[in-house]
């Protein structure tokens, strides 16, 4: 969702802060703004993408060595200039950027209006600078006024505040919305996520809920909610700034697909750590996965793996629906939370509940993120920064972690050995890109797509359909092959594209027969299968794989071809695959 940057430098801050906020475009947004402090608050903001707003009002043309910036994903009020952050107080001495949702803003707004405050936007955020103004007018300094303000707020927030009365500092605060501190010898930074500050520093402090920070050029003071100073660890991030750049690719999504073979190798290096974690598990007789979106599909594959390889009852729960299942947890249940960012609000809330009664494990990409500090055990997916909104390399790294986890739980050395063959097989998938471009061009005008798979490959069908929906805006559905006769066949029309996942294995014959039923009704078949399978020679389009890619490991290989298919259809439709409409990379509000 929304992204925040704040920094204090010994030079004009606008060029740095605008460059930093561009690194948060992946979070999803509809407006942008910047504020600096000199002898006054200077604000520039507008609706639209950063480039569009910058072309119109020149965001970097603003004085000041202290500043805050924001990209907004609309929740309260339309995406207009008036609703864009930063928001200011009546006297224009205070400016605030905010990520999160203030649930009691209407009551606070009415109270402030009755006291004479006037508002210019429809947002929940605008009450914050007015409350700070109120408390400063009562004789409090900026820090104390911010503390008094957040004590009145119900909801979630990450804040950055500047003020002309104290022009040498930024005050920040966090509750249920990510906020980090970047520390360097040329200034200090606040941001919603690490990529925003990688060009400036790799030294990061992760703020916890209910912590407050006073940021100065040469000093960082972190406090609890009562303003008592606390010591925090500085974490050195091992991501290079270049990892968050396109590196010659047209889009981040394509670059990140091409990085998948290396990501798999890097994540496989976690095998010994995963084995160590497994050795610490208590006895359990049930496993639950909790996740959202793409991570939910990775969890479904985990369910198939665990039930077939370990014979342990397993279920997958959407994090947003967790409250309806939480009363079934006990101390013999292992609950596995999967999240790319480690800041997904629904997942964090579920984890806080689950850890009270069950053993918890987090599979997450971002070191030091909220989920990593809550779970009993943590496995890191070594994917590096993922900028494209549609998950690609983080999904494959989640799968590798799940496969390694199951292999070590079952002591299946053969499966572990097979996992080390995956990077080479994924490179073969990437080498098929030109063939996939041809298929993408052929089906770019389709209105509907269906993805069909069985067993381990049913979740892959779901994920393939999700990728297509996310970045091409084509309606797509994934189904288990055996469910076609129970309704979906009614939707099959002449010429409709159907992607069939048909690897060798026990489910092959049944899936093949189901796909024949679809073909008999006029569908155009796009089959992913074995290069030695002569039964698929006469389908409309086929993507073939090495015979050793059977249904057990096909989810690790087939998905790359499906990602490339979605990517190239998006490009053919002249849609930016990195920034699909209405979507955000990290969903930090519930």
PDB file of C-alpha atoms in Angstrom, residues 170-395:
ATOM      1  CA  UNK A 170      11.586  14.417  11.789  1.00  0.00           C
ATOM      2  CA  UNK A 171       9.311  12.610  14.211  1.00  0.00           C
ATOM      3  CA  UNK A 172       8.156   9.132  13.221  1.00  0.00           C
ATOM      4  CA  UNK A 173       5.860   6.548  14.784  1.00  0.00           C
ATOM      5  CA  UNK A 174       4.651   3.069  13.952  1.00  0.00           C
ATOM      6  CA  UNK A 175       1.679   0.854  14.768  1.00  0.00           C
ATOM      7  CA  UNK A 176       0.714  -2.095  12.547  1.00  0.00           C
ATOM      8  CA  UNK A 177       2.251  -0.495   9.458  1.00  0.00           C
ATOM      9  CA  UNK A 178       5.896  -0.898   8.419  1.00  0.00           C
ATOM     10  CA  UNK A 179       8.467   1.805   9.117  1.00  0.00           C
ATOM     11  CA  UNK A 180      12.242   1.440   9.074  1.00  0.00           C
ATOM     12  CA  UNK A 181      15.173   3.725   9.852  1.00  0.00           C
ATOM     13  CA  UNK A 182      18.214   4.059   7.620  1.00  0.00           C
ATOM     14  CA  UNK A 183      21.446   5.205   9.243  1.00  0.00           C
ATOM     15  CA  UNK A 184      24.386   6.689   7.337  1.00  0.00           C
ATOM     16  CA  UNK A 185      27.298   9.072   7.864  1.00  0.00           C
ATOM     17  CA  UNK A 186      25.754  11.684   5.552  1.00  0.00           C
ATOM     18  CA  UNK A 187      22.262  11.739   7.028  1.00  0.00           C
ATOM     19  CA  UNK A 188      19.425   9.582   8.315  1.00  0.00           C
ATOM     20  CA  UNK A 189      16.274   8.188   6.737  1.00  0.00           C
ATOM     21  CA  UNK A 190      12.773   6.891   7.374  1.00  0.00           C
ATOM     22  CA  UNK A 191      11.023   4.626   4.879  1.00  0.00           C
ATOM     23  CA  UNK A 192       8.283   2.053   4.483  1.00  0.00           C
ATOM     24  CA  UNK A 193      10.624  -0.504   2.938  1.00  0.00           C
ATOM     25  CA  UNK A 194      14.307  -1.209   2.355  1.00  0.00           C
ATOM     26  CA  UNK A 195      14.492  -0.585  -1.446  1.00  0.00           C
ATOM     27  CA  UNK A 196      13.735   3.104  -0.851  1.00  0.00           C
ATOM     28  CA  UNK A 197      17.052   3.660   0.904  1.00  0.00           C
ATOM     29  CA  UNK A 198      19.391   1.101  -0.669  1.00  0.00           C
ATOM     30  CA  UNK A 199      21.163   3.777  -2.712  1.00  0.00           C
ATOM     31  CA  UNK A 200      21.943   5.668   0.500  1.00  0.00           C
ATOM     32  CA  UNK A 201      22.629   3.034   3.150  1.00  0.00           C
ATOM     33  CA  UNK A 202      22.339  -0.651   4.008  1.00  0.00           C
ATOM     34  CA  UNK A 203      22.250  -0.016   7.768  1.00  0.00           C
ATOM     35  CA  UNK A 204      18.676  -0.406   8.930  1.00  0.00           C
ATOM     36  CA  UNK A 205      16.772  -0.319  12.206  1.00  0.00           C
ATOM     37  CA  UNK A 206      13.356  -1.993  12.222  1.00  0.00           C
ATOM     38  CA  UNK A 207      10.784  -0.211  14.338  1.00  0.00           C
ATOM     39  CA  UNK A 208       8.272  -2.190  16.394  1.00  0.00           C
ATOM     40  CA  UNK A 209       4.652  -1.333  17.048  1.00  0.00           C
ATOM     41  CA  UNK A 210       4.121   1.598  19.414  1.00  0.00           C
ATOM     42  CA  UNK A 211       7.661   2.905  18.992  1.00  0.00           C
ATOM     43  CA  UNK A 212       8.403   6.574  18.322  1.00  0.00           C
ATOM     44  CA  UNK A 213      11.518   7.996  16.690  1.00  0.00           C
ATOM     45  CA  UNK A 214      13.189  11.373  16.650  1.00  0.00           C
ATOM     46  CA  UNK A 215      15.383  11.610  13.558  1.00  0.00           C
ATOM     47  CA  UNK A 216      18.159  14.202  13.331  1.00  0.00           C
ATOM     48  CA  UNK A 217      21.008  14.533  10.843  1.00  0.00           C
ATOM     49  CA  UNK A 218      23.576  13.061  13.211  1.00  0.00           C
ATOM     50  CA  UNK A 219      21.380  11.324  15.721  1.00  0.00           C
ATOM     51  CA  UNK A 220      18.597   8.748  15.965  1.00  0.00           C
ATOM     52  CA  UNK A 221      16.572   8.441  19.172  1.00  0.00           C
ATOM     53  CA  UNK A 222      14.079   5.581  19.408  1.00  0.00           C
ATOM     54  CA  UNK A 223      11.553   5.564  22.229  1.00  0.00           C
ATOM     55  CA  UNK A 224       8.690   3.515  23.568  1.00  0.00           C
ATOM     56  CA  UNK A 225       5.161   4.902  23.724  1.00  0.00           C
ATOM     57  CA  UNK A 226       6.029   6.687  26.991  1.00  0.00           C
ATOM     58  CA  UNK A 227       9.071   8.379  25.352  1.00  0.00           C
ATOM     59  CA  UNK A 228      11.605   6.298  27.245  1.00  0.00           C
ATOM     60  CA  UNK A 229      14.724   5.799  25.056  1.00  0.00           C
ATOM     61  CA  UNK A 230      15.359   2.211  23.978  1.00  0.00           C
ATOM     62  CA  UNK A 231      18.320   0.493  22.331  1.00  0.00           C
ATOM     63  CA  UNK A 232      17.781  -1.056  18.896  1.00  0.00           C
ATOM     64  CA  UNK A 233      19.977  -3.290  16.767  1.00  0.00           C
ATOM     65  CA  UNK A 234      21.290  -1.965  13.460  1.00  0.00           C
ATOM     66  CA  UNK A 235      20.872  -4.638  10.779  1.00  0.00           C
ATOM     67  CA  UNK A 236      23.091  -4.662   7.696  1.00  0.00           C
ATOM     68  CA  UNK A 237      21.037  -5.507   4.598  1.00  0.00           C
ATOM     69  CA  UNK A 238      22.808  -7.806   2.144  1.00  0.00           C
ATOM     70  CA  UNK A 239      20.884  -6.563  -0.916  1.00  0.00           C
ATOM     71  CA  UNK A 240      22.868  -4.548  -3.451  1.00  0.00           C
ATOM     72  CA  UNK A 241      21.296  -1.355  -4.835  1.00  0.00           C
ATOM     73  CA  UNK A 242      21.637  -2.852  -8.321  1.00  0.00           C
ATOM     74  CA  UNK A 243      19.282  -5.666  -7.278  1.00  0.00           C
ATOM     75  CA  UNK A 244      16.455  -3.125  -7.147  1.00  0.00           C
ATOM     76  CA  UNK A 245      17.187  -1.764 -10.646  1.00  0.00           C
ATOM     77  CA  UNK A 246      16.015  -3.087 -14.023  1.00  0.00           C
ATOM     78  CA  UNK A 247      19.504  -3.957 -15.222  1.00  0.00           C
ATOM     79  CA  UNK A 248      18.747  -3.520 -18.922  1.00  0.00           C
ATOM     80  CA  UNK A 249      15.411  -5.356 -18.901  1.00  0.00           C
ATOM     81  CA  UNK A 250      12.261  -3.623 -20.125  1.00  0.00           C
ATOM     82  CA  UNK A 251      10.417  -4.404 -16.919  1.00  0.00           C
ATOM     83  CA  UNK A 252      11.210  -5.539 -13.383  1.00  0.00           C
ATOM     84  CA  UNK A 253       8.917  -8.533 -13.814  1.00  0.00           C
ATOM     85  CA  UNK A 254      10.962  -9.952 -16.704  1.00  0.00           C
ATOM     86  CA  UNK A 255      14.214  -9.304 -14.849  1.00  0.00           C
ATOM     87  CA  UNK A 256      12.856 -11.087 -11.801  1.00  0.00           C
ATOM     88  CA  UNK A 257      11.744 -14.093 -13.870  1.00  0.00           C
ATOM     89  CA  UNK A 258      15.255 -14.314 -15.313  1.00  0.00           C
ATOM     90  CA  UNK A 259      16.671 -14.228 -11.768  1.00  0.00           C
ATOM     91  CA  UNK A 260      14.727 -17.316 -10.707  1.00  0.00           C
ATOM     92  CA  UNK A 261      17.442 -19.943 -11.406  1.00  0.00           C
ATOM     93  CA  UNK A 262      19.867 -18.020  -9.173  1.00  0.00           C
ATOM     94  CA  UNK A 263      17.173 -17.399  -6.555  1.00  0.00           C
ATOM     95  CA  UNK A 264      16.552 -21.144  -6.399  1.00  0.00           C
ATOM     96  CA  UNK A 265      20.264 -21.784  -5.864  1.00  0.00           C
ATOM     97  CA  UNK A 266      20.407 -19.140  -3.138  1.00  0.00           C
ATOM     98  CA  UNK A 267      17.334 -20.516  -1.382  1.00  0.00           C
ATOM     99  CA  UNK A 268      18.658 -24.082  -1.569  1.00  0.00           C
ATOM    100  CA  UNK A 269      21.604 -22.831   0.483  1.00  0.00           C
ATOM    101  CA  UNK A 270      19.149 -22.568   3.397  1.00  0.00           C
ATOM    102  CA  UNK A 271      18.790 -26.376   3.452  1.00  0.00           C
ATOM    103  CA  UNK A 272      21.012 -26.928   6.505  1.00  0.00           C
ATOM    104  CA  UNK A 273      19.239 -24.162   8.433  1.00  0.00           C
ATOM    105  CA  UNK A 274      15.872 -25.696   7.606  1.00  0.00           C
ATOM    106  CA  UNK A 275      17.122 -29.080   8.785  1.00  0.00           C
ATOM    107  CA  UNK A 276      18.186 -27.458  12.069  1.00  0.00           C
ATOM    108  CA  UNK A 277      14.766 -25.839  12.502  1.00  0.00           C
ATOM    109  CA  UNK A 278      13.041 -29.171  11.856  1.00  0.00           C
ATOM    110  CA  UNK A 279      15.118 -30.755  14.610  1.00  0.00           C
ATOM    111  CA  UNK A 280      13.691 -28.217  17.090  1.00  0.00           C
ATOM    112  CA  UNK A 281      10.023 -28.843  16.305  1.00  0.00           C
ATOM    113  CA  UNK A 282       7.812 -30.194  19.049  1.00  0.00           C
ATOM    114  CA  UNK A 283       5.552 -33.128  18.385  1.00  0.00           C
ATOM    115  CA  UNK A 284       2.595 -32.136  16.215  1.00  0.00           C
ATOM    116  CA  UNK A 285      -0.190 -34.067  14.520  1.00  0.00           C
ATOM    117  CA  UNK A 286      -1.634 -31.305  12.356  1.00  0.00           C
ATOM    118  CA  UNK A 287      -0.247 -28.551  10.139  1.00  0.00           C
ATOM    119  CA  UNK A 288      -1.943 -25.319   9.059  1.00  0.00           C
ATOM    120  CA  UNK A 289      -0.687 -22.890   6.431  1.00  0.00           C
ATOM    121  CA  UNK A 290      -1.832 -19.269   6.664  1.00  0.00           C
ATOM    122  CA  UNK A 291      -1.261 -16.959   3.702  1.00  0.00           C
ATOM    123  CA  UNK A 292      -2.760 -14.585   1.127  1.00  0.00           C
ATOM    124  CA  UNK A 293      -2.703 -14.364  -2.673  1.00  0.00           C
ATOM    125  CA  UNK A 294       0.276 -16.011  -4.349  1.00  0.00           C
ATOM    126  CA  UNK A 295       1.571 -17.239  -0.979  1.00  0.00           C
ATOM    127  CA  UNK A 296      -1.759 -19.031  -0.549  1.00  0.00           C
ATOM    128  CA  UNK A 297      -1.119 -20.961  -3.770  1.00  0.00           C
ATOM    129  CA  UNK A 298       2.369 -21.913  -2.567  1.00  0.00           C
ATOM    130  CA  UNK A 299       0.734 -23.127   0.649  1.00  0.00           C
ATOM    131  CA  UNK A 300      -1.707 -25.317  -1.305  1.00  0.00           C
ATOM    132  CA  UNK A 301       1.237 -27.097  -2.907  1.00  0.00           C
ATOM    133  CA  UNK A 302       2.631 -27.492   0.611  1.00  0.00           C
ATOM    134  CA  UNK A 303      -0.621 -29.171   1.630  1.00  0.00           C
ATOM    135  CA  UNK A 304      -0.348 -31.705  -1.209  1.00  0.00           C
ATOM    136  CA  UNK A 305       3.306 -32.377  -0.367  1.00  0.00           C
ATOM    137  CA  UNK A 306       2.776 -32.873   3.354  1.00  0.00           C
ATOM    138  CA  UNK A 307      -0.269 -35.088   3.035  1.00  0.00           C
ATOM    139  CA  UNK A 308       1.345 -37.311   0.366  1.00  0.00           C
ATOM    140  CA  UNK A 309       4.876 -37.420   1.776  1.00  0.00           C
ATOM    141  CA  UNK A 310       4.245 -37.156   5.541  1.00  0.00           C
ATOM    142  CA  UNK A 311       0.604 -38.280   5.876  1.00  0.00           C
ATOM    143  CA  UNK A 312      -0.086 -35.473   8.345  1.00  0.00           C
ATOM    144  CA  UNK A 313      -3.505 -33.758   8.165  1.00  0.00           C
ATOM    145  CA  UNK A 314      -2.942 -30.321   6.659  1.00  0.00           C
ATOM    146  CA  UNK A 315      -5.127 -27.381   5.745  1.00  0.00           C
ATOM    147  CA  UNK A 316      -4.573 -23.988   4.157  1.00  0.00           C
ATOM    148  CA  UNK A 317      -6.326 -20.939   5.598  1.00  0.00           C
ATOM    149  CA  UNK A 318      -6.588 -17.545   3.955  1.00  0.00           C
ATOM    150  CA  UNK A 319      -5.183 -15.040   6.446  1.00  0.00           C
ATOM    151  CA  UNK A 320      -8.190 -12.769   5.982  1.00  0.00           C
ATOM    152  CA  UNK A 321     -10.466 -15.675   7.052  1.00  0.00           C
ATOM    153  CA  UNK A 322      -8.281 -16.895   9.922  1.00  0.00           C
ATOM    154  CA  UNK A 323     -10.546 -15.691  12.736  1.00  0.00           C
ATOM    155  CA  UNK A 324     -13.145 -18.302  11.744  1.00  0.00           C
ATOM    156  CA  UNK A 325     -10.663 -21.154  12.248  1.00  0.00           C
ATOM    157  CA  UNK A 326      -8.457 -19.978  15.112  1.00  0.00           C
ATOM    158  CA  UNK A 327     -10.397 -21.841  17.824  1.00  0.00           C
ATOM    159  CA  UNK A 328      -9.321 -25.197  16.353  1.00  0.00           C
ATOM    160  CA  UNK A 329      -5.612 -24.567  17.069  1.00  0.00           C
ATOM    161  CA  UNK A 330      -3.825 -26.382  19.894  1.00  0.00           C
ATOM    162  CA  UNK A 331      -0.312 -27.145  21.085  1.00  0.00           C
ATOM    163  CA  UNK A 332      -0.056 -30.114  18.713  1.00  0.00           C
ATOM    164  CA  UNK A 333      -0.578 -27.921  15.639  1.00  0.00           C
ATOM    165  CA  UNK A 334       2.258 -26.390  13.612  1.00  0.00           C
ATOM    166  CA  UNK A 335       1.120 -23.177  11.941  1.00  0.00           C
ATOM    167  CA  UNK A 336       3.172 -22.019   8.943  1.00  0.00           C
ATOM    168  CA  UNK A 337       2.839 -18.392   7.818  1.00  0.00           C
ATOM    169  CA  UNK A 338       3.997 -17.477   4.320  1.00  0.00           C
ATOM    170  CA  UNK A 339       4.438 -13.854   3.271  1.00  0.00           C
ATOM    171  CA  UNK A 340       6.778 -12.143   0.832  1.00  0.00           C
ATOM    172  CA  UNK A 341       7.008  -8.829   2.659  1.00  0.00           C
ATOM    173  CA  UNK A 342       6.588  -9.987   6.224  1.00  0.00           C
ATOM    174  CA  UNK A 343       4.279  -6.990   6.632  1.00  0.00           C
ATOM    175  CA  UNK A 344       0.960  -8.348   5.309  1.00  0.00           C
ATOM    176  CA  UNK A 345      -1.545  -7.040   7.854  1.00  0.00           C
ATOM    177  CA  UNK A 346      -3.921 -10.026   7.834  1.00  0.00           C
ATOM    178  CA  UNK A 347      -1.021 -12.459   8.202  1.00  0.00           C
ATOM    179  CA  UNK A 348       0.534 -10.536  11.096  1.00  0.00           C
ATOM    180  CA  UNK A 349      -2.776 -10.402  12.955  1.00  0.00           C
ATOM    181  CA  UNK A 350      -3.279 -14.148  12.492  1.00  0.00           C
ATOM    182  CA  UNK A 351       0.270 -14.900  13.665  1.00  0.00           C
ATOM    183  CA  UNK A 352      -0.165 -12.929  16.885  1.00  0.00           C
ATOM    184  CA  UNK A 353      -3.182 -15.087  17.730  1.00  0.00           C
ATOM    185  CA  UNK A 354      -1.721 -18.435  16.652  1.00  0.00           C
ATOM    186  CA  UNK A 355       1.547 -18.101  18.577  1.00  0.00           C
ATOM    187  CA  UNK A 356      -0.375 -18.026  21.843  1.00  0.00           C
ATOM    188  CA  UNK A 357      -1.436 -21.670  21.459  1.00  0.00           C
ATOM    189  CA  UNK A 358       0.612 -23.267  18.651  1.00  0.00           C
ATOM    190  CA  UNK A 359       4.165 -23.522  17.398  1.00  0.00           C
ATOM    191  CA  UNK A 360       4.678 -21.086  14.520  1.00  0.00           C
ATOM    192  CA  UNK A 361       6.996 -20.973  11.521  1.00  0.00           C
ATOM    193  CA  UNK A 362       7.335 -18.032   9.117  1.00  0.00           C
ATOM    194  CA  UNK A 363       8.555 -18.328   5.523  1.00  0.00           C
ATOM    195  CA  UNK A 364       9.403 -14.762   4.514  1.00  0.00           C
ATOM    196  CA  UNK A 365      11.658 -12.778   2.191  1.00  0.00           C
ATOM    197  CA  UNK A 366      12.438  -9.641   4.189  1.00  0.00           C
ATOM    198  CA  UNK A 367      14.923  -9.926   7.043  1.00  0.00           C
ATOM    199  CA  UNK A 368      13.763  -8.097  10.160  1.00  0.00           C
ATOM    200  CA  UNK A 369      10.165  -7.627   8.972  1.00  0.00           C
ATOM    201  CA  UNK A 370       7.281  -7.807  11.453  1.00  0.00           C
ATOM    202  CA  UNK A 371       6.477 -11.483  10.868  1.00  0.00           C
ATOM    203  CA  UNK A 372      10.074 -12.536  11.506  1.00  0.00           C
ATOM    204  CA  UNK A 373       9.940 -10.921  14.933  1.00  0.00           C
ATOM    205  CA  UNK A 374       6.684 -12.637  15.899  1.00  0.00           C
ATOM    206  CA  UNK A 375       7.159 -16.264  14.779  1.00  0.00           C
ATOM    207  CA  UNK A 376       8.896 -18.949  16.822  1.00  0.00           C
ATOM    208  CA  UNK A 377      10.936 -20.090  13.788  1.00  0.00           C
ATOM    209  CA  UNK A 378      11.859 -18.301  10.550  1.00  0.00           C
ATOM    210  CA  UNK A 379      12.942 -19.558   7.134  1.00  0.00           C
ATOM    211  CA  UNK A 380      14.180 -16.886   4.719  1.00  0.00           C
ATOM    212  CA  UNK A 381      13.482 -17.053   1.009  1.00  0.00           C
ATOM    213  CA  UNK A 382      16.632 -15.694  -0.570  1.00  0.00           C
ATOM    214  CA  UNK A 383      14.888 -13.845  -3.406  1.00  0.00           C
ATOM    215  CA  UNK A 384      16.294 -10.355  -2.859  1.00  0.00           C
ATOM    216  CA  UNK A 385      14.098  -7.309  -3.529  1.00  0.00           C
ATOM    217  CA  UNK A 386      11.113  -7.984  -5.767  1.00  0.00           C
ATOM    218  CA  UNK A 387       9.801  -4.780  -7.338  1.00  0.00           C
ATOM    219  CA  UNK A 388       7.189  -6.053  -9.798  1.00  0.00           C
ATOM    220  CA  UNK A 389       3.762  -6.213  -8.153  1.00  0.00           C
ATOM    221  CA  UNK A 390       3.104  -9.716  -9.500  1.00  0.00           C
ATOM    222  CA  UNK A 391       5.101 -12.200  -7.415  1.00  0.00           C
ATOM    223  CA  UNK A 392       7.480 -14.320  -9.487  1.00  0.00           C
ATOM    224  CA  UNK A 393      10.835 -15.094  -7.920  1.00  0.00           C
ATOM    225  CA  UNK A 394       9.434 -14.833  -4.378  1.00  0.00           C
ATOM    226  CA  UNK A 395       6.851 -17.485  -5.257  1.00  0.00           C
TER     227      UNK A 395
END
